[in-house]
Tab-separated table of C-alpha atoms in Angstrom:
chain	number	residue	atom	x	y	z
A	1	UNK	CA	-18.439	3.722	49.551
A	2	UNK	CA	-18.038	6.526	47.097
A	3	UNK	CA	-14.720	5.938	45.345
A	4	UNK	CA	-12.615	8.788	44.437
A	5	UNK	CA	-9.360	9.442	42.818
A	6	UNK	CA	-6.904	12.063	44.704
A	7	UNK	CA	-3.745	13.422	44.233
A	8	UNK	CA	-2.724	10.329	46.549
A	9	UNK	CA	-4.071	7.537	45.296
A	10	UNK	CA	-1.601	4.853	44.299
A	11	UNK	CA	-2.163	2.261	41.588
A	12	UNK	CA	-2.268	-1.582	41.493
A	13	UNK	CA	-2.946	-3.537	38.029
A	14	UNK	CA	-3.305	-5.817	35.994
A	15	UNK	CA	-0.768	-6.802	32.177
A	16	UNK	CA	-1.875	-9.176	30.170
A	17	UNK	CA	-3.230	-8.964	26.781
A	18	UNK	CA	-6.090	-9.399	26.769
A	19	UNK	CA	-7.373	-8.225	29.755
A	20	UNK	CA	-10.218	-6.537	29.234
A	21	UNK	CA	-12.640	-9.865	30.434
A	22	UNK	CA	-10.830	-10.129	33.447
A	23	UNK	CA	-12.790	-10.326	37.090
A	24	UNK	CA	-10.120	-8.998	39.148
A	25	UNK	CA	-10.721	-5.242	38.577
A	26	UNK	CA	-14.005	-6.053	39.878
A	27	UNK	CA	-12.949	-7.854	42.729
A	28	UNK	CA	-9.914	-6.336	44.043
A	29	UNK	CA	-11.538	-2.611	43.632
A	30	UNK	CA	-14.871	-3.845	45.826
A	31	UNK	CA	-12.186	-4.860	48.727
A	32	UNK	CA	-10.286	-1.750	48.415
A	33	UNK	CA	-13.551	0.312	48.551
A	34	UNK	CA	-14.779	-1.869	51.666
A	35	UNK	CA	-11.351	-1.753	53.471
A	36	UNK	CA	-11.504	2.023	52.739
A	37	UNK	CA	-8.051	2.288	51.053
A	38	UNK	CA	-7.182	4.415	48.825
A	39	UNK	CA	-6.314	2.649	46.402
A	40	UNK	CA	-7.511	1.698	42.422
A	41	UNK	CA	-6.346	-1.720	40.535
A	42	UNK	CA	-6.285	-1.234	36.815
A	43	UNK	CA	-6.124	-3.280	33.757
A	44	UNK	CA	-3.146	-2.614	31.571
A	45	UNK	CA	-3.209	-4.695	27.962
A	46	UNK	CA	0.433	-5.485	27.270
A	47	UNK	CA	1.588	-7.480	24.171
A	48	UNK	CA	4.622	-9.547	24.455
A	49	UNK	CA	6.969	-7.525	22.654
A	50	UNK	CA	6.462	-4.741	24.959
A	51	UNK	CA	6.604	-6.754	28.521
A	52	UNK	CA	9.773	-4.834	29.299
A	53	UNK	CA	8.853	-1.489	28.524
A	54	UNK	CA	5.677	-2.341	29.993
A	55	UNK	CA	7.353	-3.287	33.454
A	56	UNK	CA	9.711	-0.428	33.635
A	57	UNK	CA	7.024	1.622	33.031
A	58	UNK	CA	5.435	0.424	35.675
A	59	UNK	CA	8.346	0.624	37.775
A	60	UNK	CA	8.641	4.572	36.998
A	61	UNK	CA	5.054	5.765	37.756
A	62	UNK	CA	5.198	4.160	41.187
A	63	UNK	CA	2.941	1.694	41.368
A	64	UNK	CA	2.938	-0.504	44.169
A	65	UNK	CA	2.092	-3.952	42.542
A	66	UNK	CA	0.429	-5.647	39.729
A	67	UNK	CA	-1.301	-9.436	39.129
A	68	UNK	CA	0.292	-10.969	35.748
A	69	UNK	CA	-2.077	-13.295	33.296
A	70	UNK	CA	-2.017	-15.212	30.262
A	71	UNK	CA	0.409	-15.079	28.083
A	72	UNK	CA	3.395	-13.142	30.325
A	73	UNK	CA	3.643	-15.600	34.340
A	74	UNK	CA	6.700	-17.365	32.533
A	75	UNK	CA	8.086	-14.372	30.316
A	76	UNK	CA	8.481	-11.805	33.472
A	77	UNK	CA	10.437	-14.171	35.468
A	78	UNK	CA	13.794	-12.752	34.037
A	79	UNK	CA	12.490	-8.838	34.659
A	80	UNK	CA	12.179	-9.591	38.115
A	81	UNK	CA	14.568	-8.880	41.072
A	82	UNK	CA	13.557	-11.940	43.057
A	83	UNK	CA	11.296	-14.881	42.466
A	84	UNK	CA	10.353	-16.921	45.521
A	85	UNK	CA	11.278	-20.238	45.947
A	86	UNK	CA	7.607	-21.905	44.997
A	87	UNK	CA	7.343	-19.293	42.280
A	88	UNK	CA	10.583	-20.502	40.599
A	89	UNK	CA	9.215	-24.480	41.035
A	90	UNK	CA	6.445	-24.158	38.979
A	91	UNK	CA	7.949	-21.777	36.659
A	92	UNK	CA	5.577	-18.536	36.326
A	93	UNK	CA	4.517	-15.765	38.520
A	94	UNK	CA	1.160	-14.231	39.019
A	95	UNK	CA	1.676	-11.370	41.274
A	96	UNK	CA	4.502	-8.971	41.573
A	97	UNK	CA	5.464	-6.059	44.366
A	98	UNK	CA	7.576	-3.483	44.382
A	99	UNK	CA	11.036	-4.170	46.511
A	100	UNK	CA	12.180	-1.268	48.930
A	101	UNK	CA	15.369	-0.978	47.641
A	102	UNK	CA	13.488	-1.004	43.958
A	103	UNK	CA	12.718	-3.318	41.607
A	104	UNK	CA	10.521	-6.256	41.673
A	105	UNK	CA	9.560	-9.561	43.574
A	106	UNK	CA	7.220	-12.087	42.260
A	107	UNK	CA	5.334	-14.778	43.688
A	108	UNK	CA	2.890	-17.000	42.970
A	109	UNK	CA	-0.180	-16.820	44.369
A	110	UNK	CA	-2.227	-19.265	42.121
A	111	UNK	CA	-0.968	-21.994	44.479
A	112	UNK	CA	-2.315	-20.017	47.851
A	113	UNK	CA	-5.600	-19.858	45.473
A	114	UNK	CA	-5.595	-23.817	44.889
A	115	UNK	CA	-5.069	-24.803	47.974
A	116	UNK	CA	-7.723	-22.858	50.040
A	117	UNK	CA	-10.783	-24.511	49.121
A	118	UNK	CA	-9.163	-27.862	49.986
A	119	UNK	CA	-7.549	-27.136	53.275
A	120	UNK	CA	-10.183	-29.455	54.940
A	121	UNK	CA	-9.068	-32.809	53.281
A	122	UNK	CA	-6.832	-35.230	55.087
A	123	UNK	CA	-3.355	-35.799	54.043
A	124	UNK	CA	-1.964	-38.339	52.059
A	125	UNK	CA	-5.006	-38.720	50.169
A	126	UNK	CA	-4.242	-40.192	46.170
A	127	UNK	CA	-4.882	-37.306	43.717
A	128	UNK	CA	-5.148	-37.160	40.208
A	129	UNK	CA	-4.438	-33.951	37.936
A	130	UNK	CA	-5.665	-33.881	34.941
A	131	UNK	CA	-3.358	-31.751	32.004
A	132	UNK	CA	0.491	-31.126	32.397
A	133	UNK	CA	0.080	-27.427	31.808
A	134	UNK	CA	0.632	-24.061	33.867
A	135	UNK	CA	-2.233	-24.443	36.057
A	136	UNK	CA	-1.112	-28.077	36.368
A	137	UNK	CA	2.451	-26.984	38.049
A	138	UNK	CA	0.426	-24.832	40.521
A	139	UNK	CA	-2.105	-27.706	41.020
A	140	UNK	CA	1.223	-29.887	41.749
A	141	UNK	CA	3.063	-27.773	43.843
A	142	UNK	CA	-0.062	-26.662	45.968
A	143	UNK	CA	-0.532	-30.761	46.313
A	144	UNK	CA	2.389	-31.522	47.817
A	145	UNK	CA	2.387	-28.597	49.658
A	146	UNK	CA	-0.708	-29.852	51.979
A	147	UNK	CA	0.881	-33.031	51.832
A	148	UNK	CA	-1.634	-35.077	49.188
A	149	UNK	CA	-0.157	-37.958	47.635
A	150	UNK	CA	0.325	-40.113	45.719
A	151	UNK	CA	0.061	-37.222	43.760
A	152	UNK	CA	-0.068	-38.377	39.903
A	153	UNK	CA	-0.646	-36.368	36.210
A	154	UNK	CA	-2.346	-37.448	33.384
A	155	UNK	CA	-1.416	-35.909	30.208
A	156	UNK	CA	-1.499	-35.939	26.324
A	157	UNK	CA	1.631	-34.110	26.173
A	158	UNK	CA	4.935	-36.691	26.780
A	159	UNK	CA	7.622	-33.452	26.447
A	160	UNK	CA	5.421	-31.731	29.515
A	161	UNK	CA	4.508	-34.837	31.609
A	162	UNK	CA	8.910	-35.220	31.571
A	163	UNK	CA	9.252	-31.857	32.103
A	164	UNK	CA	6.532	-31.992	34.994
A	165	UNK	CA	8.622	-35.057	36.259
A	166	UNK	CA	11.995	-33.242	36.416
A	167	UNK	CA	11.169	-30.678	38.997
A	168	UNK	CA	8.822	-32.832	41.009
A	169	UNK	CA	10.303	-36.325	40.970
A	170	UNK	CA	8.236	-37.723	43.663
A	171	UNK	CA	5.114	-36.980	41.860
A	172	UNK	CA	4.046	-40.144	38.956
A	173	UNK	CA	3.305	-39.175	35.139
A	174	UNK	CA	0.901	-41.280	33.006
A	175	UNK	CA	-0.884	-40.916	29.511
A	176	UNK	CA	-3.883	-40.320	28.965
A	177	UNK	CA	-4.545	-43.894	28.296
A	178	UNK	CA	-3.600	-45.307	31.462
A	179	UNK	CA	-5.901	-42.744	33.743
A	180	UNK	CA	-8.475	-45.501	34.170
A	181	UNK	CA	-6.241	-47.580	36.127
A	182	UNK	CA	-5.941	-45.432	38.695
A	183	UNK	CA	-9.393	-43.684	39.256
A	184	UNK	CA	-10.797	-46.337	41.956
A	185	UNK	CA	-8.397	-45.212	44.351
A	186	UNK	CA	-8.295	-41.514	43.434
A	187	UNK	CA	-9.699	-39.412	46.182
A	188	UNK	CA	-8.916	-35.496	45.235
A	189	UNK	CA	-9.732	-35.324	41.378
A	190	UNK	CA	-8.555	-31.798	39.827
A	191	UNK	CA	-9.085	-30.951	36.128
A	192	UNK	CA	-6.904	-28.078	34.988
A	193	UNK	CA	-7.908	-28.828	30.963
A	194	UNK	CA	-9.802	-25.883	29.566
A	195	UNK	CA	-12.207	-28.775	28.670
A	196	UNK	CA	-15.711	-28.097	29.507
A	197	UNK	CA	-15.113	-24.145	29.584
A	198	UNK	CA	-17.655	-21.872	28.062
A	199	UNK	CA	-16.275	-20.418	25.249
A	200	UNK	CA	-17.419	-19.741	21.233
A	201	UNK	CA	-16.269	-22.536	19.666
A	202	UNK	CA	-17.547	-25.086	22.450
A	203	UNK	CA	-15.841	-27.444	24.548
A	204	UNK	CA	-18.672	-25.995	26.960
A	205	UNK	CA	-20.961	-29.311	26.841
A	206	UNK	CA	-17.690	-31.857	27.239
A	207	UNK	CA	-16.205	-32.873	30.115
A	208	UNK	CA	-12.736	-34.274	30.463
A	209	UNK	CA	-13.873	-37.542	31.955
A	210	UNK	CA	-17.082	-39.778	30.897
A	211	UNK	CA	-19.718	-41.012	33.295
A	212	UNK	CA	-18.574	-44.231	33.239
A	213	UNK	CA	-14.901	-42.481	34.388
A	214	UNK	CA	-16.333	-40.903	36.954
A	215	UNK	CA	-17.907	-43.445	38.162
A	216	UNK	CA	-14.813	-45.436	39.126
A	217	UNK	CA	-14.376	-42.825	41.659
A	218	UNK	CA	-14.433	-44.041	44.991
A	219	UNK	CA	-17.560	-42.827	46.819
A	220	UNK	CA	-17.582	-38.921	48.244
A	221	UNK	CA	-14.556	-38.169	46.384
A	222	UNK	CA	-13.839	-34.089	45.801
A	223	UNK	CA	-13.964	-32.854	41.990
A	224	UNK	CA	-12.106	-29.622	41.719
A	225	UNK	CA	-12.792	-28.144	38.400
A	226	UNK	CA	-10.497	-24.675	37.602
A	227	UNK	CA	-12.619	-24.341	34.611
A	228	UNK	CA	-15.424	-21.729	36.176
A	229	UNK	CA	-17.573	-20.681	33.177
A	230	UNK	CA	-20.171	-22.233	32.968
A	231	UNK	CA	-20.836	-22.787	36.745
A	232	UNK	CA	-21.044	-25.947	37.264
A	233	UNK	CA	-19.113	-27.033	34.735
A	234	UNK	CA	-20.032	-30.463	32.989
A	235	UNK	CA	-17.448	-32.320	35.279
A	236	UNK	CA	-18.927	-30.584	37.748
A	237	UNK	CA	-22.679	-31.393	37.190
A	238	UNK	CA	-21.666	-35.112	36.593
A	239	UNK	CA	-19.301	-35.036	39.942
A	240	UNK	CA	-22.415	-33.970	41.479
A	241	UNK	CA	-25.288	-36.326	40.235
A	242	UNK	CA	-22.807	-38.843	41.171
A	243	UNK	CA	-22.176	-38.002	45.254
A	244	UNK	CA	-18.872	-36.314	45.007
A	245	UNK	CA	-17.816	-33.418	46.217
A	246	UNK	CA	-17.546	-30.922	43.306
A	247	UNK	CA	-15.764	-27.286	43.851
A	248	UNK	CA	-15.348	-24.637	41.111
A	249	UNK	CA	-12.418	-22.930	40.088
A	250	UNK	CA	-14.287	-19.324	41.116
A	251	UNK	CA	-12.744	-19.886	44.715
A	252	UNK	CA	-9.032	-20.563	43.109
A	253	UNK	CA	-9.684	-16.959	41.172
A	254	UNK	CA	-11.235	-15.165	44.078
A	255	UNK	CA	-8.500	-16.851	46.714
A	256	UNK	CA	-5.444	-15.756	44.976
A	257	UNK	CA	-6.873	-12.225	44.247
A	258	UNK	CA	-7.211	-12.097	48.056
A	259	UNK	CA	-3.534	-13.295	48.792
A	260	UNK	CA	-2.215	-10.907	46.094
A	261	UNK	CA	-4.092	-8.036	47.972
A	262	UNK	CA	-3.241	-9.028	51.362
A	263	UNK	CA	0.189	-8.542	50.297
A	264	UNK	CA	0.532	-5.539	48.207
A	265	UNK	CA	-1.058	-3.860	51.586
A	266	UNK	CA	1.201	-5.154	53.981
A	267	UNK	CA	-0.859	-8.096	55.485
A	268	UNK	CA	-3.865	-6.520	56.113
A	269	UNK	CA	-7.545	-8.633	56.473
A	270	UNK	CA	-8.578	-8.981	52.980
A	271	UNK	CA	-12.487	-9.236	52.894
A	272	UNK	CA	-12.881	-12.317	50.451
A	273	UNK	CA	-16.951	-12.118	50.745
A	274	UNK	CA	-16.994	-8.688	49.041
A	275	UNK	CA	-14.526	-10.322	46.583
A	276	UNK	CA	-16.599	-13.178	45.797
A	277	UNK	CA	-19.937	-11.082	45.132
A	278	UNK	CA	-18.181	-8.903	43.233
A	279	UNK	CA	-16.322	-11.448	40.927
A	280	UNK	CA	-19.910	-13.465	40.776
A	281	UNK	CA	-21.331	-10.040	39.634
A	282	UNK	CA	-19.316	-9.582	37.025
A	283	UNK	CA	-19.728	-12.750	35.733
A	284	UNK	CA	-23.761	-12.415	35.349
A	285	UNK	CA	-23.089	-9.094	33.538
A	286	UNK	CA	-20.343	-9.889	30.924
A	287	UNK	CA	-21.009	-13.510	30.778
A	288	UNK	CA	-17.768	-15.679	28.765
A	289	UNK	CA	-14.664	-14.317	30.735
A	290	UNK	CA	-11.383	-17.199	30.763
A	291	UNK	CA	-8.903	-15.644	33.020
C-alpha cells in the first residue's frame, strides 16, 4: 500500500531514549498500512529530564497513543490519569492512550506479549524465572495470570527478589545458588537476564544456565528466552540440542506491539503476520537492536 501523510492523519509513537534501534516503527506502520488506516507511529527520543514536557506535549498535538521503553515504564506512572490494575502490580507501563475526558491511561501490555506464545501449556505447571528485574515482574504477573505455579525467581539481587516477594507473596524467591535444586521439576523455564544478548561488549556467546543445568530439566520442558538477538540465543540453541521446547522473545515483542495496536484503534483485528515479517525484516537490515 502506498502510504501517505494527509491533513488527517493522526499520530501514534514511540519515547524512549534511545529509540532509534527500535522494531516497532517497523512493525506497527506495516499493520497500519495493511489494515489501511490512516495512521503513522513515530519514534520520539525523550531524555528523562524532559518526560513531562515530553508527555504534555504529546497530550497537546493530539496524538492518540504512544508505546513507552527503556528507561521511562516506571517514571510515567505518576503523569498518568489511570494505571490499570496489572499495570500498577508490576510497577511500569508500556503503552499509554489518550482518555476521552483527556489525559492518559496506561497499561501494560508486555504481560499480554508474555503470555501469548505460552497459552498452550497446562496449568499449574512449576516455572522458574530467571532475574528479579522489569521484565521479571511482567514474566511474574503474566505467570500467575495463566495460572502456572509454583511459580519461583532466581536472582542475584536480595533488595529485588524482597521487593518481588512483597507484591506477589504466593510466588517463592531463591539465590542464585540454590537454582539447581529446583530445575528437575521445573517445567516452563523463562530467562529475562540480558545474558546471552548480542551486543558489543559480548554476553552474546553465554548463556544464563550451563549444559549440565539444563540438563536437569525434565524432558520436553519449554525454554522461553526474552533475549531475541541473536536468534536462537545460546539458551536457546542448548534448550534445543537438548529436546526442549525453546521460544524466542521476538513473539513477546511482536505480541505486545499487536495488543498495544489493537487498542489504540478501538479493538480492531490486528494482523500479527505482517507484524512479524516486518519486525524480522528489520532485524536482518540493522542487525544489534535491544528493545
Amino acid at each position: 500500500m502506498d502510504r501517505r501523510i494527509s491533513g488527517s492523519t493522526q499520530l501514534l509513537g514511540l519515547i524512549g531514549d534511545p529509540v532509534a534501534h527500535s522494531l516497532s516503527p517497523a512493525m506497527h506502520n506495516a499493520a497500519l498500512a495493511a489494515m489501511g488506516e490512516d495512521y503513522c507511529y513515530v519514534p520520539f527520543p525523550v531524555a528523562a529530564e524532559r518526560l513531562a514536557v515530553a508527555v504534555a506535549g504529546l497530550a497537546a498535538i493530539g496524538v492518540r497513543g504512544f508505546n513507552v521503553t527503556i528507561p521511562h515504564k516506571q517514571a510515567i506512572l505518576p503523569l498518568l490519569s489511570q494505571v490499570e490494575a496489572r499495570a500498577a502490580a508490576v510497577g511500569a507501563v508500556n503503552t499509554v492512550y489518550a482518555l476521552p475526558e483527556g489525559g492518559w491511561g496506561g497499561t501494560n501490555t508486555d504481560i499480554d506479549g508474555f503470555v501469548q506464545p505460552l497459552l498452550g501449556l497446562e496449568k499449574g505447571i512449576p516455572t522458574l524465572i530467571l532475574g528479579s528485574g522489569g521484565a521479571a515482574r511482567a514474566a511474574i504477573q503474566g505467570c500467575l495470570e495463566l495460572g502456572l505455579g509454583p511459580v519461583r525467581v532466581a536472582g542475584r539481587s536480595p533488595e529485588k527478589l524482597r521487593a518481588l516477594q512483597q507484591t506477589w507473596p504466593q510466588v517463592e524467591t531463591l539465590s542464585w545458588a540454590e537454582l539447581d535444586r529446583h530445575l528437575a521439576e521445573t517445567r516452563l523455564l523463562v530467562n529475562t537476564t540480558p545474558v546471552g544478548m548480542h551486543k558489543p561488549g559480548s554476553l552474546a556467546e553465554l548463556s544464563p544456565l550451563s549444559w549440565e543445568q539444563l540438563r536437569l530439566l525434565p524432558a520436553g520442558a519449554t525454554v522461553y528466552d526474552l533475549v531475541y538477538v541473536p536468534d536462537p540465543t545460546p539458551l536457546l540453541r542448548m534448550a534445543a540440542e537438548l529436546g526442549h521446547t525453546p521460544i524466542g522473545g521476538l513473539e513477546m515483542l511482536i505480541h505486545q506491539g499487536a495488543k498495544a495496536l489493537s487498542l489504540w484503534l478501538g479493538g480492531k483485528l490486528v494482523p500479527v503476520e505482517v507484524m512479524r515479517q516486518a519486525a524480522r525484516q528489520q532485524l536482518a537490515q540493522i542487525g544489534d537492536p535491544n528493545s
